[in-house]
XYZ file of C-alpha atoms in Angstrom:
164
model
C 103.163 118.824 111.331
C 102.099 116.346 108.157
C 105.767 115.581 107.755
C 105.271 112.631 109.323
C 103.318 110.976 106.968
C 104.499 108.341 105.117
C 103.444 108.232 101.224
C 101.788 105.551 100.122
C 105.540 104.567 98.644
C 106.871 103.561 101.832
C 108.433 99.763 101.489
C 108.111 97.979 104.866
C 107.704 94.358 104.019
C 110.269 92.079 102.225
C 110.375 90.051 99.368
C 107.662 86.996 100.414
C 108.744 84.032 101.718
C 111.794 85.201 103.257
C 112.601 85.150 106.439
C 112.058 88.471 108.870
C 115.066 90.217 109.790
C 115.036 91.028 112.988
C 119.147 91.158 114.208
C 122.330 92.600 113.155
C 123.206 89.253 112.358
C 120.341 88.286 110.433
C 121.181 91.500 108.685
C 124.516 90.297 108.009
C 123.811 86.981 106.695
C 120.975 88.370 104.621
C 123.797 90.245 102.504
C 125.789 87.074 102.196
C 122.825 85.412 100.996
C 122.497 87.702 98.248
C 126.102 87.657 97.495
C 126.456 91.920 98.352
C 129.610 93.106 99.593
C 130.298 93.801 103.264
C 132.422 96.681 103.174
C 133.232 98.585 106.164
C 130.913 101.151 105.076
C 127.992 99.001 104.783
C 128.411 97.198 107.888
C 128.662 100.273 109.727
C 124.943 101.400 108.610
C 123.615 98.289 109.635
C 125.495 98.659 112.903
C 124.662 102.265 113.527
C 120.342 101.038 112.311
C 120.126 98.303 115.061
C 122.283 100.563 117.451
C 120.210 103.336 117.377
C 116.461 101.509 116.704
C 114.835 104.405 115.279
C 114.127 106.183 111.744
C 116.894 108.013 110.497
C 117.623 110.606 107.445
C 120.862 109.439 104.801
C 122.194 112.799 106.547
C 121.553 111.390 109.991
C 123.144 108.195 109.539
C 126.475 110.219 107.846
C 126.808 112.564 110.306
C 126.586 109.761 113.606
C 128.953 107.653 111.454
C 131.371 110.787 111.270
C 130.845 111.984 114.668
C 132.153 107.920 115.915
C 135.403 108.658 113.985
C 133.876 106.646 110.786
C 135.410 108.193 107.658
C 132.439 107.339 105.207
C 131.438 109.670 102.202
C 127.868 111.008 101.077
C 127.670 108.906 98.108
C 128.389 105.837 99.875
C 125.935 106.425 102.394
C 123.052 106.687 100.245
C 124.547 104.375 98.033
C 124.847 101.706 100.440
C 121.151 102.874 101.961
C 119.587 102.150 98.438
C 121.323 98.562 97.979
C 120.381 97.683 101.580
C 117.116 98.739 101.308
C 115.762 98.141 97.756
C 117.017 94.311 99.031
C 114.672 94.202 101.295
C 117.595 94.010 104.372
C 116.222 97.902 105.882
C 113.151 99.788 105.676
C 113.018 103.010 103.906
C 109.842 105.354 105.024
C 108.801 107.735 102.171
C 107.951 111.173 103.980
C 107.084 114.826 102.222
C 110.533 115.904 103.479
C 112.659 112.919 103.018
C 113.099 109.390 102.883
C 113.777 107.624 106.340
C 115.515 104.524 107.079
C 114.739 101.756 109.930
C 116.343 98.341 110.826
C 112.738 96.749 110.743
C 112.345 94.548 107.758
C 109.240 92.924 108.556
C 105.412 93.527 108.479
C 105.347 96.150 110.924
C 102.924 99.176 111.742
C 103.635 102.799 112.861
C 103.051 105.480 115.423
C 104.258 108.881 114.023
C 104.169 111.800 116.336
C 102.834 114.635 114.913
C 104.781 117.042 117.316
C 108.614 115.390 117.083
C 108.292 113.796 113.703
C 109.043 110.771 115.908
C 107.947 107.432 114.050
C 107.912 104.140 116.306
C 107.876 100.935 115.267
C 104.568 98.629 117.117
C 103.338 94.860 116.431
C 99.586 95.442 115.880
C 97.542 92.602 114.966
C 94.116 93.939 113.476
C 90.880 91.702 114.980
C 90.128 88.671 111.817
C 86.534 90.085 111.656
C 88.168 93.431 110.327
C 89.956 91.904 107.729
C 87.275 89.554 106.769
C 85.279 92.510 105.974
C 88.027 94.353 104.410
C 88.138 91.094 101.929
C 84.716 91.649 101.361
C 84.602 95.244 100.451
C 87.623 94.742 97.802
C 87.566 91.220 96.669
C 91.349 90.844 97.759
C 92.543 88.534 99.761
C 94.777 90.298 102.578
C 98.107 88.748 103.134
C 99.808 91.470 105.273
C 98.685 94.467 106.443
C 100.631 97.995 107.910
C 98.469 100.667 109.841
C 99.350 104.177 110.235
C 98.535 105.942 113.605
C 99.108 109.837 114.064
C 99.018 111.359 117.004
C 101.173 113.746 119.658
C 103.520 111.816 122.526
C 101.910 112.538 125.781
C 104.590 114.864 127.334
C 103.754 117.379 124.228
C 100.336 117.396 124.990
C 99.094 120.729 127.446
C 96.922 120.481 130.376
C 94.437 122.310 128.189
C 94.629 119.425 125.336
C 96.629 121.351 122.694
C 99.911 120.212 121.778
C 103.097 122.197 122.160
């Protein structure tokens, strides 16, 4: 299922020199920072993103808001989804059938599940000889870094080795 790949469009890393945000609350002050509104709607997203801790569609996130009683429109969700994130206060995954969004707004990698479409967010700290020799190859220096794995959760995988 190549669904689950992210393009090479997916923004997971912040403006630099600001600080990660890694709570609700962070979340929250972040917006005041920048001087964005906190209307109901918007705070609800954020609640609903660190709720939930996983990647969800614009359709996801309207339909859990309007399943809790939350009277919030389609516009406003992907309006407020495109403020939040183009701000650098949510990630936004770029996949073939859809964009994704995440409460992770830091340098972060990814496992994405072949099988579910599942993508889970993982610390993964690459050894300093690899990136020395990655500097080497390109002539860049490396300041951050995201990895991609791809594989199948272990309880879709068959006795046999194929997935199901």
């Amino acid at each position: 299922m190549d669904n689950a790949r992210p393009s090479s469009q997916s923004k997971t890393v912040p403006e630099l020199g600001r600080q990660p945000i890694r709570t609700f609350e962070a979340a929250i002050d972040r917006c005041r920072e920048l001087g964005m509104r906190l209307s109901r709607q918007r705070r609800s997203i954020l609640e609903l993103l660190w709720q939930t801790e996983e990647h969800l569609s614009a359709r996801s996130i309207y339909d859990r808001l309007n399943q809790q009683g939350q009277d919030i429109g389609h516009t406003s969700v992907y309006q407020n989804l495109e403020a939040l994130s183009s701000h650098g206060i949510i990630e936004c995954v770029e996949r073939c059938d859809g964009r994704l969004y995440g409460h992770v707004s830091d340098a972060h990698s990814h496992v994405n599940c072949t099988t579910t479409g599942q993508i889970y967010d993982v610390n993964v700290e690459l050894p300093a000889e690899l990136i020395r020799q990655v500097e080497a190859q390109t002539g860049v220096k490396i300041s951050e870094y995201r990895v991609d794995f791809y594989g199948s959760t272990v309880q879709a995988i068959a006795p046999d080795g194929s997935t199901r």
